[in-house]
Coordinates of C-alpha atoms in Angstrom, one line a residue:
Chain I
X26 CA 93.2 86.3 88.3
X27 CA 92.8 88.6 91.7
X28 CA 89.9 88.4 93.3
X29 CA 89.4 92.3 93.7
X30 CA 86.7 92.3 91.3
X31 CA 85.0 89.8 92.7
X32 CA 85.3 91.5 96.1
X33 CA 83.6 95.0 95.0
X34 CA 80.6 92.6 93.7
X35 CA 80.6 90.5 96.7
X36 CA 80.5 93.3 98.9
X37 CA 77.1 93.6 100.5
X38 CA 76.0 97.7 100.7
X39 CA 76.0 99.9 97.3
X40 CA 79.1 101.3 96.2
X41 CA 78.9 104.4 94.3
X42 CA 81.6 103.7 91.5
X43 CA 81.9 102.1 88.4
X44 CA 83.1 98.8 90.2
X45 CA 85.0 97.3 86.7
X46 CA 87.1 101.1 87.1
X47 CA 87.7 100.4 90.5
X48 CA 88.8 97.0 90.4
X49 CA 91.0 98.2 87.9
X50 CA 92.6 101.0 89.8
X51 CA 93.2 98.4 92.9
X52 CA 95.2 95.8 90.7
X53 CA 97.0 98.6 88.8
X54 CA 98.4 100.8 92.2
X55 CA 98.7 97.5 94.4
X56 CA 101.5 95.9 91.5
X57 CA 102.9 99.3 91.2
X58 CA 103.9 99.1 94.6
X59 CA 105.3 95.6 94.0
X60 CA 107.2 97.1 91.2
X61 CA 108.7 99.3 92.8
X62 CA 110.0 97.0 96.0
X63 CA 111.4 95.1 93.3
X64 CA 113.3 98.0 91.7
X65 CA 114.6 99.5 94.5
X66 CA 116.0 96.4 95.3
X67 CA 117.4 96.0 92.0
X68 CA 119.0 99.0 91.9
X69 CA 120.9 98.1 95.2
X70 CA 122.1 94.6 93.1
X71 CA 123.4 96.9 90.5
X72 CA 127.3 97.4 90.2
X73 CA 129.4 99.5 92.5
X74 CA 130.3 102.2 89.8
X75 CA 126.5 102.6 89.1
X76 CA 125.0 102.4 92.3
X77 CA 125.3 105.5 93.9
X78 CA 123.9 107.1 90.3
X79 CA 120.7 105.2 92.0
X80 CA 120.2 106.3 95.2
X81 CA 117.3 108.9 94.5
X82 CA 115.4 106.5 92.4
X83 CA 116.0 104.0 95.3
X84 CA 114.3 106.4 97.5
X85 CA 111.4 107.0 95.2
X86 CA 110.8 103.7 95.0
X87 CA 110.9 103.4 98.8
X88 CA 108.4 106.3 99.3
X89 CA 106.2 105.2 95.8
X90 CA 105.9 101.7 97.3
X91 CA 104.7 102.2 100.6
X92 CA 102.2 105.2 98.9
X93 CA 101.1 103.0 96.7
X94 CA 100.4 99.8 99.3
X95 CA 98.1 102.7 101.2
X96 CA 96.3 103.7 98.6
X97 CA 95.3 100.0 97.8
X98 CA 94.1 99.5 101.2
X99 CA 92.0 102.8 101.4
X100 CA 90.6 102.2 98.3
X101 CA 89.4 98.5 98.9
X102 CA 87.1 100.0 102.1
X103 CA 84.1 101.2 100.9
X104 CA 82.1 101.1 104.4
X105 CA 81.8 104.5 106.1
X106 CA 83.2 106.4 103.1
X107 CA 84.8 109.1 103.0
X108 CA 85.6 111.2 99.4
X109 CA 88.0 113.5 101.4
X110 CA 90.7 111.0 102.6
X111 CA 90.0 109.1 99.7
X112 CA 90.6 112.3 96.8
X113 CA 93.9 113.3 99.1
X114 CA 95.5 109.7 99.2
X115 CA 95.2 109.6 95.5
X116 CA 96.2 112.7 95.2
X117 CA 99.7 112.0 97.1
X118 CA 99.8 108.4 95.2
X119 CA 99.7 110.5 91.8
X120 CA 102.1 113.0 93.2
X121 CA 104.7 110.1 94.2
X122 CA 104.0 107.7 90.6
X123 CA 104.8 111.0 88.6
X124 CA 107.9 111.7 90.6
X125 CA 108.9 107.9 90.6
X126 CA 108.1 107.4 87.2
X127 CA 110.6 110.4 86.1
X128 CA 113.3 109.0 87.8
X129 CA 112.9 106.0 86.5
X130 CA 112.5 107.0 83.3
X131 CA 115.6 108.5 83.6
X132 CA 117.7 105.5 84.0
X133 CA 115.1 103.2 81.5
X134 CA 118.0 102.8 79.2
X135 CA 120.1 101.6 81.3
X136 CA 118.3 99.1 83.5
X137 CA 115.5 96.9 82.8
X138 CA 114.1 97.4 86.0
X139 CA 114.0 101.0 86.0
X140 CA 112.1 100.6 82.1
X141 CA 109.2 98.4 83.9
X142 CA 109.1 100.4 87.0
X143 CA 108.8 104.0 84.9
X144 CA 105.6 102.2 82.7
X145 CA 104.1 100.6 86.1
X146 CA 104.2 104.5 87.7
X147 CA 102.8 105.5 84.4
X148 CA 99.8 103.7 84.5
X149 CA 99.4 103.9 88.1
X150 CA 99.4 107.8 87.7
X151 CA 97.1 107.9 85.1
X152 CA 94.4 105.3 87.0
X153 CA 94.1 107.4 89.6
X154 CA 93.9 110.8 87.8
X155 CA 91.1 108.9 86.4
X156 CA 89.5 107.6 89.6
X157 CA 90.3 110.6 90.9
X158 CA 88.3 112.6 88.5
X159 CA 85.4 110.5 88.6
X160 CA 85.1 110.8 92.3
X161 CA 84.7 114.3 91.7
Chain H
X28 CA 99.2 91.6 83.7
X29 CA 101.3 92.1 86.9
X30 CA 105.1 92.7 86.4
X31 CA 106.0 90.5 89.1
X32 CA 107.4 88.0 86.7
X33 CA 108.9 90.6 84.5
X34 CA 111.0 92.5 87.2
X35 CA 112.0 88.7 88.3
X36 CA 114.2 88.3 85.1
X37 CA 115.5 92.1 85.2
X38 CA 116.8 91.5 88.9
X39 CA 120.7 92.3 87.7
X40 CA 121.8 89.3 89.9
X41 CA 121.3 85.8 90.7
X42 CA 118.0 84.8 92.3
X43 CA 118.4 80.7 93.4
X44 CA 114.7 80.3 93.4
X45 CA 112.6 79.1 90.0
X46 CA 110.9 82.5 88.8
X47 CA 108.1 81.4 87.9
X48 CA 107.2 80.0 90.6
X49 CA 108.4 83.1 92.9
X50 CA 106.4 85.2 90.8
X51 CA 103.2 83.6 91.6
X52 CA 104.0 83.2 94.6
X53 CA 104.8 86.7 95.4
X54 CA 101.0 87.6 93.3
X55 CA 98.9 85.3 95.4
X56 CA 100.7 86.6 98.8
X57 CA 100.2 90.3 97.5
X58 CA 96.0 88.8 96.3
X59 CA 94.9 87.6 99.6
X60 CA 96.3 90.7 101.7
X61 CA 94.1 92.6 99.3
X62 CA 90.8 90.2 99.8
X63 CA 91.2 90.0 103.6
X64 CA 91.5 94.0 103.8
X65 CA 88.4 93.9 101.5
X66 CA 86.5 90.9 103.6
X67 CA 87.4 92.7 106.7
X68 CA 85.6 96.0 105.4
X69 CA 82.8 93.6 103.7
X70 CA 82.1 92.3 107.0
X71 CA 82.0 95.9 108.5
X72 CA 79.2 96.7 106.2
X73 CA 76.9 93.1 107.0
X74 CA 73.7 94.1 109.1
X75 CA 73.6 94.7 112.8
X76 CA 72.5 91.8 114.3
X77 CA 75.4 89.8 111.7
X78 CA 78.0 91.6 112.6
X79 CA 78.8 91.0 116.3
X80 CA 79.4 87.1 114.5
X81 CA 81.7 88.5 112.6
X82 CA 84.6 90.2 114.9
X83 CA 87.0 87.2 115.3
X84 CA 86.8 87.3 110.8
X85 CA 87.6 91.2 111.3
X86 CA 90.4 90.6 113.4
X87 CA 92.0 88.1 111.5
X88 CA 91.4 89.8 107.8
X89 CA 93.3 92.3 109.3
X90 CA 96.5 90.5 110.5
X91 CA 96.2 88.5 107.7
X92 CA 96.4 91.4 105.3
X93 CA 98.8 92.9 107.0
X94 CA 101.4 90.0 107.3
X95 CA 100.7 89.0 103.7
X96 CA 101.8 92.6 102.7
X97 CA 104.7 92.0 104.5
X98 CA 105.4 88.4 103.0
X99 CA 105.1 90.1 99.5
X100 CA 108.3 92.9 100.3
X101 CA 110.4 90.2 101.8
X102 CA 109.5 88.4 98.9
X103 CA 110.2 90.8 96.3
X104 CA 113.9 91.7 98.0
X105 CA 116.8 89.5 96.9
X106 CA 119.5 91.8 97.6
X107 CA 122.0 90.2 100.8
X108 CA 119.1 87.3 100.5
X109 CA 119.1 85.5 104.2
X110 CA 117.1 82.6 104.5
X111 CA 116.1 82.9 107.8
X112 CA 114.2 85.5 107.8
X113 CA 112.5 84.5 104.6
X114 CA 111.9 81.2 106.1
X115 CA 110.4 82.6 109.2
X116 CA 107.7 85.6 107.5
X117 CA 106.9 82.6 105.3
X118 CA 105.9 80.4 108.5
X119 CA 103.9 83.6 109.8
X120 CA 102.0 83.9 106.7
X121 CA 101.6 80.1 106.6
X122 CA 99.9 80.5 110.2
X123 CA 98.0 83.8 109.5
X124 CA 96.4 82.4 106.4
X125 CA 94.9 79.0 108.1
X126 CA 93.7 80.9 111.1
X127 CA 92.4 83.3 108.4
X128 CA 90.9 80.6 105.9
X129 CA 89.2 78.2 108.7
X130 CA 87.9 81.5 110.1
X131 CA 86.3 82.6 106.7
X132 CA 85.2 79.3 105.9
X133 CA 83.0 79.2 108.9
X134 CA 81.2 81.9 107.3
X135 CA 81.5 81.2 103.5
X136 CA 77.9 80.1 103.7
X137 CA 76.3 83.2 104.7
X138 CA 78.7 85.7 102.6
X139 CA 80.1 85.3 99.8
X140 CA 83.4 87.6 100.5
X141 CA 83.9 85.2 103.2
X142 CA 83.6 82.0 100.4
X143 CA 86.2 84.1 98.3
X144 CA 88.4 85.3 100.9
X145 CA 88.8 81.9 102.4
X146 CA 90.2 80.2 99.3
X147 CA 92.3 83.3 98.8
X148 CA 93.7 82.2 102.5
X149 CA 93.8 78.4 101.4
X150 CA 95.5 79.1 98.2
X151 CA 98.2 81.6 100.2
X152 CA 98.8 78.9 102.4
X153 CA 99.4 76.5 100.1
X154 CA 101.4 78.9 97.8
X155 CA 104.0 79.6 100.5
X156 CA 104.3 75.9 101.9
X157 CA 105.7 75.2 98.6
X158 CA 108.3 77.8 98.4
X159 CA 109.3 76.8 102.2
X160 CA 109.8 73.6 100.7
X161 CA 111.5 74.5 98.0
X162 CA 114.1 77.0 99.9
X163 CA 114.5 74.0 102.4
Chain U
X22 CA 104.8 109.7 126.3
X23 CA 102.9 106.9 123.2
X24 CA 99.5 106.1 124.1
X25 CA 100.2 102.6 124.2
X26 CA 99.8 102.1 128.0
X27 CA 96.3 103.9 127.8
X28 CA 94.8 102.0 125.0
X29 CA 95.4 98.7 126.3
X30 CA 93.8 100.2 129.7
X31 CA 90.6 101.3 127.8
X32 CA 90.5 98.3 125.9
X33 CA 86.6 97.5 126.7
X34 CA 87.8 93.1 127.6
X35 CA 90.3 91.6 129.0
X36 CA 94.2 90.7 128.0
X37 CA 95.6 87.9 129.5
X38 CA 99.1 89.2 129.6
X39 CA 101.4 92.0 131.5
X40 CA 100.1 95.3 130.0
X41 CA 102.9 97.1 131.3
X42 CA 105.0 94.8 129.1
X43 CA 102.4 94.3 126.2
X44 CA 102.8 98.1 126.1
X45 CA 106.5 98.1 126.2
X46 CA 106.8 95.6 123.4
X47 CA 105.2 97.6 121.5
X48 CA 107.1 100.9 121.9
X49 CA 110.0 99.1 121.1
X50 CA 108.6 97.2 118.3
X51 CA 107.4 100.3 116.3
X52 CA 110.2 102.4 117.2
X53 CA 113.0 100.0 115.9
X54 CA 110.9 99.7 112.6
X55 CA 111.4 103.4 112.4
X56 CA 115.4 102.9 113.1
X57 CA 115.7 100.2 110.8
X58 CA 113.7 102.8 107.8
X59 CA 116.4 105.7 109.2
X60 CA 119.3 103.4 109.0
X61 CA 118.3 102.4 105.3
X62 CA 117.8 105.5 104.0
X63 CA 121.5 107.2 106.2
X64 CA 123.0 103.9 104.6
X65 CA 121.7 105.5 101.1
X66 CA 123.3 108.9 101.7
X67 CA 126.6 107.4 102.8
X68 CA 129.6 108.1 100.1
X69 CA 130.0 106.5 96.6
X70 CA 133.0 104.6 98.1
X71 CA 130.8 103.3 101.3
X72 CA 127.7 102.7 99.6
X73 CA 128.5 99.7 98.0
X74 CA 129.7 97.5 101.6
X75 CA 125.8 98.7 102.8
X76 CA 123.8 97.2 100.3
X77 CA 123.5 94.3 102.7
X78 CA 122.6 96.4 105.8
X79 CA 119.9 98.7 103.9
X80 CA 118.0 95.1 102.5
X81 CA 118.2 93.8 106.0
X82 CA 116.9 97.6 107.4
X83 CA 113.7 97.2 105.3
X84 CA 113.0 93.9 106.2
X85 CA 113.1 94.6 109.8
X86 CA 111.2 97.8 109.2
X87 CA 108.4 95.9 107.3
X88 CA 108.0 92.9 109.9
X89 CA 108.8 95.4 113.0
X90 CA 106.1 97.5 111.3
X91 CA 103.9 94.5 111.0
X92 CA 104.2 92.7 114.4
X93 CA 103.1 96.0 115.9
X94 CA 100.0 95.9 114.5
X95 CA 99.5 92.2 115.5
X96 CA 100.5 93.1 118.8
X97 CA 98.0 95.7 119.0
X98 CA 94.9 93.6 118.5
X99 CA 93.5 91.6 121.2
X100 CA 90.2 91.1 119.7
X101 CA 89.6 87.3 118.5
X102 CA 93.0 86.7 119.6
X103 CA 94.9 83.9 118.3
X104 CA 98.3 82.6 120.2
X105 CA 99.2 81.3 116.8
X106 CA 99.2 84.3 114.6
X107 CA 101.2 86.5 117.2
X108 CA 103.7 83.6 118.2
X109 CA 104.6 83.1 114.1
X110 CA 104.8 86.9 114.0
X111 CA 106.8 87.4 117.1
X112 CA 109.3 84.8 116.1
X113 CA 109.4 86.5 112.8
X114 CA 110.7 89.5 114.6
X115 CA 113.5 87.9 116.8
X116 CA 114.7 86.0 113.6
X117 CA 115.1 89.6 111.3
X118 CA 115.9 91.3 114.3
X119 CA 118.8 89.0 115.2
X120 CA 120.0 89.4 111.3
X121 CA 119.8 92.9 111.3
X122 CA 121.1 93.3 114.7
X123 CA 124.2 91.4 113.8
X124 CA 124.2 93.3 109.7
X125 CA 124.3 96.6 111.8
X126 CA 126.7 95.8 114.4
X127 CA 129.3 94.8 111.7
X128 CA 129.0 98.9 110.4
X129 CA 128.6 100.1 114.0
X130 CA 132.2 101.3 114.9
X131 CA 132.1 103.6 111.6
X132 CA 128.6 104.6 111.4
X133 CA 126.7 106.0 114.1
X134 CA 123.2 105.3 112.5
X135 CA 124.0 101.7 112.5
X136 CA 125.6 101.5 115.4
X137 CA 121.8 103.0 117.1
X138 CA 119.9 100.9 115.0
X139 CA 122.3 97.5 116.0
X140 CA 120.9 98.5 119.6
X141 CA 117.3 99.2 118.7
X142 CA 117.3 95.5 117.1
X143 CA 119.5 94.1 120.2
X144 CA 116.2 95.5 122.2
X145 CA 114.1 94.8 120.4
X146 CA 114.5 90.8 119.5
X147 CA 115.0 90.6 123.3
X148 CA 111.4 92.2 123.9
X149 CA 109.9 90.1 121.8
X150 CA 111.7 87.1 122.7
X151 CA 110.4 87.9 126.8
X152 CA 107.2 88.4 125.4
X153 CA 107.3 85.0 123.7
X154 CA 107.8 82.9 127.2
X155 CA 105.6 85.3 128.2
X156 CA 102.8 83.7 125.9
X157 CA 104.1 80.3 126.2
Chain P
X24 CA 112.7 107.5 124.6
X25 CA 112.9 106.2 120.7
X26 CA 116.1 107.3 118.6
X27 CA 114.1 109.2 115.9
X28 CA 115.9 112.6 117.2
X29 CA 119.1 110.2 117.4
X30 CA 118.6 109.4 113.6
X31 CA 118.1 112.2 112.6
X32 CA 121.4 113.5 113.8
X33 CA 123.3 110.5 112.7
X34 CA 122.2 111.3 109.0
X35 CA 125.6 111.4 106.5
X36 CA 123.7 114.5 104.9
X37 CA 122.5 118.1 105.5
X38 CA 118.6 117.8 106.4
X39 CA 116.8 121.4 105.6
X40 CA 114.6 121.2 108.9
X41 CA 114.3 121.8 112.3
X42 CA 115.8 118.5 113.7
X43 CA 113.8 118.5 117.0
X44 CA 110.5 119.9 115.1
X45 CA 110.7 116.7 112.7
X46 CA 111.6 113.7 115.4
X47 CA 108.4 115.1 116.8
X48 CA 106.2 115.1 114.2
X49 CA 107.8 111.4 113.1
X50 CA 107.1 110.1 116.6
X51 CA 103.7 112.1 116.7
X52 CA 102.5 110.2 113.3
X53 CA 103.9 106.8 114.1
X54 CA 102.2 107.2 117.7
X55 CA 98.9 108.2 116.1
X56 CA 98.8 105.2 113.6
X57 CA 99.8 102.9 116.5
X58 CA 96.2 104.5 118.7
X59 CA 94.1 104.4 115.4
X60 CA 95.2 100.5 115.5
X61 CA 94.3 100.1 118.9
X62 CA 90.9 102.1 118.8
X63 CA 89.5 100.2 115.5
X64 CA 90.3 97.2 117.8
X65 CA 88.8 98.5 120.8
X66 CA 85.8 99.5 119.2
X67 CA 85.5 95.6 117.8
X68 CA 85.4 94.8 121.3
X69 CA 82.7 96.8 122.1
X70 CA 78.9 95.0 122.8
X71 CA 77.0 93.8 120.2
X72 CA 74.2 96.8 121.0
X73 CA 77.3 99.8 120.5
X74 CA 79.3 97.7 117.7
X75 CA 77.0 98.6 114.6
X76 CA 77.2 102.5 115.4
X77 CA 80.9 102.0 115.3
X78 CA 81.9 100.5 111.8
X79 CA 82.4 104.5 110.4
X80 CA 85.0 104.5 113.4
X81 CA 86.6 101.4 112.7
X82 CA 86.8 102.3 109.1
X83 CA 88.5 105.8 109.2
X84 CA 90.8 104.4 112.1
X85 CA 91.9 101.6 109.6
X86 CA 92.9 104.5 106.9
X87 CA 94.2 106.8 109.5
X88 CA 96.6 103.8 110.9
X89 CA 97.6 103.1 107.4
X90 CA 98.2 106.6 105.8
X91 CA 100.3 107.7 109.4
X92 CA 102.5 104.6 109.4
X93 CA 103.0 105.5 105.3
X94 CA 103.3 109.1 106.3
X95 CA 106.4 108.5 109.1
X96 CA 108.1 106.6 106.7
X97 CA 108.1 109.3 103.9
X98 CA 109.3 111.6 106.9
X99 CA 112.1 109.8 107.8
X100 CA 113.8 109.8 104.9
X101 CA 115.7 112.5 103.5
X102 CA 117.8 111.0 100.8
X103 CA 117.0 112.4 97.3
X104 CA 114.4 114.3 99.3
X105 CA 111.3 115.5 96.6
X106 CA 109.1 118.2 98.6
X107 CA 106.0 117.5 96.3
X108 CA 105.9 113.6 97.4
X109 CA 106.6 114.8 101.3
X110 CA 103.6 118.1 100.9
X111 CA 101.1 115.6 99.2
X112 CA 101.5 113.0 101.9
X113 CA 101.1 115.4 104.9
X114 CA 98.3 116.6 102.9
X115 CA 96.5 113.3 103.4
X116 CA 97.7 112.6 106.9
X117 CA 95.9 116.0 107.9
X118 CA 93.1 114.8 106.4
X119 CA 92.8 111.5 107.6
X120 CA 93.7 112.7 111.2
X121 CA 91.2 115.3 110.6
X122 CA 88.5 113.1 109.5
X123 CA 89.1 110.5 111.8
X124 CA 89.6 113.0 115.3
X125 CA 85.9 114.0 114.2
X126 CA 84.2 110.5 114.2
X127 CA 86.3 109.5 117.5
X128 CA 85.5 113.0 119.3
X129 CA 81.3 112.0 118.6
X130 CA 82.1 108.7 120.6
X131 CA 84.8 110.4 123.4
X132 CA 82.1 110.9 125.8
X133 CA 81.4 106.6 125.8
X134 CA 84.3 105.1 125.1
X135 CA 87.9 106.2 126.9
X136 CA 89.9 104.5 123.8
X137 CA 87.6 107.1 121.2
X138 CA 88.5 109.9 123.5
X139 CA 91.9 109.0 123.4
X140 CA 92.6 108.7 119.9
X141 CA 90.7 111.9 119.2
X142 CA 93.0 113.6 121.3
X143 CA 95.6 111.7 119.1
X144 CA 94.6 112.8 115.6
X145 CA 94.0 116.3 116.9
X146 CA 98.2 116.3 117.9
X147 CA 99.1 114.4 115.0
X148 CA 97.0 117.0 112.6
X149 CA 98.3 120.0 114.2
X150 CA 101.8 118.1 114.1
X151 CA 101.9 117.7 110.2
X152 CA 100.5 121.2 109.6
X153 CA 103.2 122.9 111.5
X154 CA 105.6 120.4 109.2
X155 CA 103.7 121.8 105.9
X156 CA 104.0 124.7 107.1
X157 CA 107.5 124.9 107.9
X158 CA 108.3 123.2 104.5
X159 CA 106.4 125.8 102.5

């Protein structure tokens, strides 16, 4: 349905990943992001006795968003690459989907939101442990 | 695959918008800032005597991507919902992505990311005209 | 102090506007998009009693801090430049300031952080707005 | 000039840092991603003979703008502060400002706006190693 595939094959110099992983890792960390916009906002619909149990997990999501929405944009340039900024980016996106995704986690009972966002850090975290270790 | 939809429905409030349509909405928004951040560094990579054709497409990937990223947050917020300012990012994006699409179009010939990237633009544009019709 | 002022002065071709200004807009731009993230988050910290009457003010803070953020970077290109794109963004930036402006000023009397932030919008949507008939 | 110190102080909560030491490093980062902005801009500008040995420039200025503007946001909020998410993130602003003061330093001798944002990732590294420094 996104074109990000379609992108990494239209792009016109080599690119020295598996572009189907790639694509993958893209999609996954750029609706993470979204997911977590959405909970944060979410949690600040949530009633006035529970709200202020959700003000950590509102920052997470705050920080895990806007990580998130730069590691999609570094990742999608492939012209002058560089593995250092790219390994440390993903390396700060894991660090904040592991950390969002615990909080999260901890309220999953509770709130719908917070059941989705934990699963969409999960995956994000994992897809770029994998990129991460096939960059090397 | 996105959660878009799915965090729509656990939003513990009222949202006076049809989901569905929000939802993809919000996922074509979020798309095309990901193909014009990709186009723009596509173009980056075409060969030297191509690529001084190509810094008005550059320029424009990159406001487009960045006001579609935008678009998408304001988007995916419902909390204290004012119309205005939804009304008036939407109109921004609505601009960026025409300027965007006729700009890509003029080279969808030659590249293909500039083929892809301008119906990503087209279908943006379209996307949000709706919703501005719809929220009135 | 910013290196606003110098950039636009080494910019290799010309800009058909008041760089003095141009560079002023921009300042203020980005700086009340770092306000509106501080005022958000201070919102956040407020006490379980308070929270609650913010939830408005800290959706209306991220807003501003996303398009602020945003019409920054549109502001700062001048290459391929299209009166379009930065007059939809621009006017996208007075409406969330005003809204935001007028969110904060309602808190201003007992919070300090949005009574700072009421002011950085107040500037702001009025240096965008010169910068508007500025453009024409 | 900008209220980031003013924020700072205005925050409902106890913040574990050097007040001044962190409005600097805030306003040092979101300074730097405004240059990197300008100078992948400039650089577009540049004739079609110096373009093509500037698309590395370009590139890392696009990933240094985006990772500082992600960076001051992380920084200025302290609200369910995690250090891990703030020490990964500095991580990669010191390596994108690292990365990208190199490849504007090799062009500082031609071009005033690479000279200039050299100068600007060199501050703006140095900045966020102090902070990760001072954070332990």
């Amino acid at each position: 349905m996104s074109d990000t595939a379609a992108m990494l094959r239209a792009y016109p110099a080599e690119i020295n990943l598996d572009l189907a992983q790639l694509a993958d890792v893209i999609d996954t960390v750029l609706s993470c992001s979204q997911t977590c916009t959405a909970c944060a906002d979410a949690c600040l619909s949530e009633d006035a006795e529970m709200l202020p149990r959700l003000v950590t997990c509102i920052r997470t999501d705050l920080d895990c968003a806007d990580i998130c929405a730069t590691t999609a944009r570094v990742l999608s340039r492939h012209t002058g690459y560089d593995a250092n900024i790219t390994r440390a980016q993903l390396q700060a996106c894991i660090t904040a989907c592991k950390t969002c995704g615990d909080e999260c986690a901890a309220h999953a009972d509770m709130h719908d939101h917070c059941r989705i966002c934990a699963d969409a850090c999960r995956a994000c975290e994992q897809a770029c442990a994998r990129l991460l270790t096939a960059i090397g």
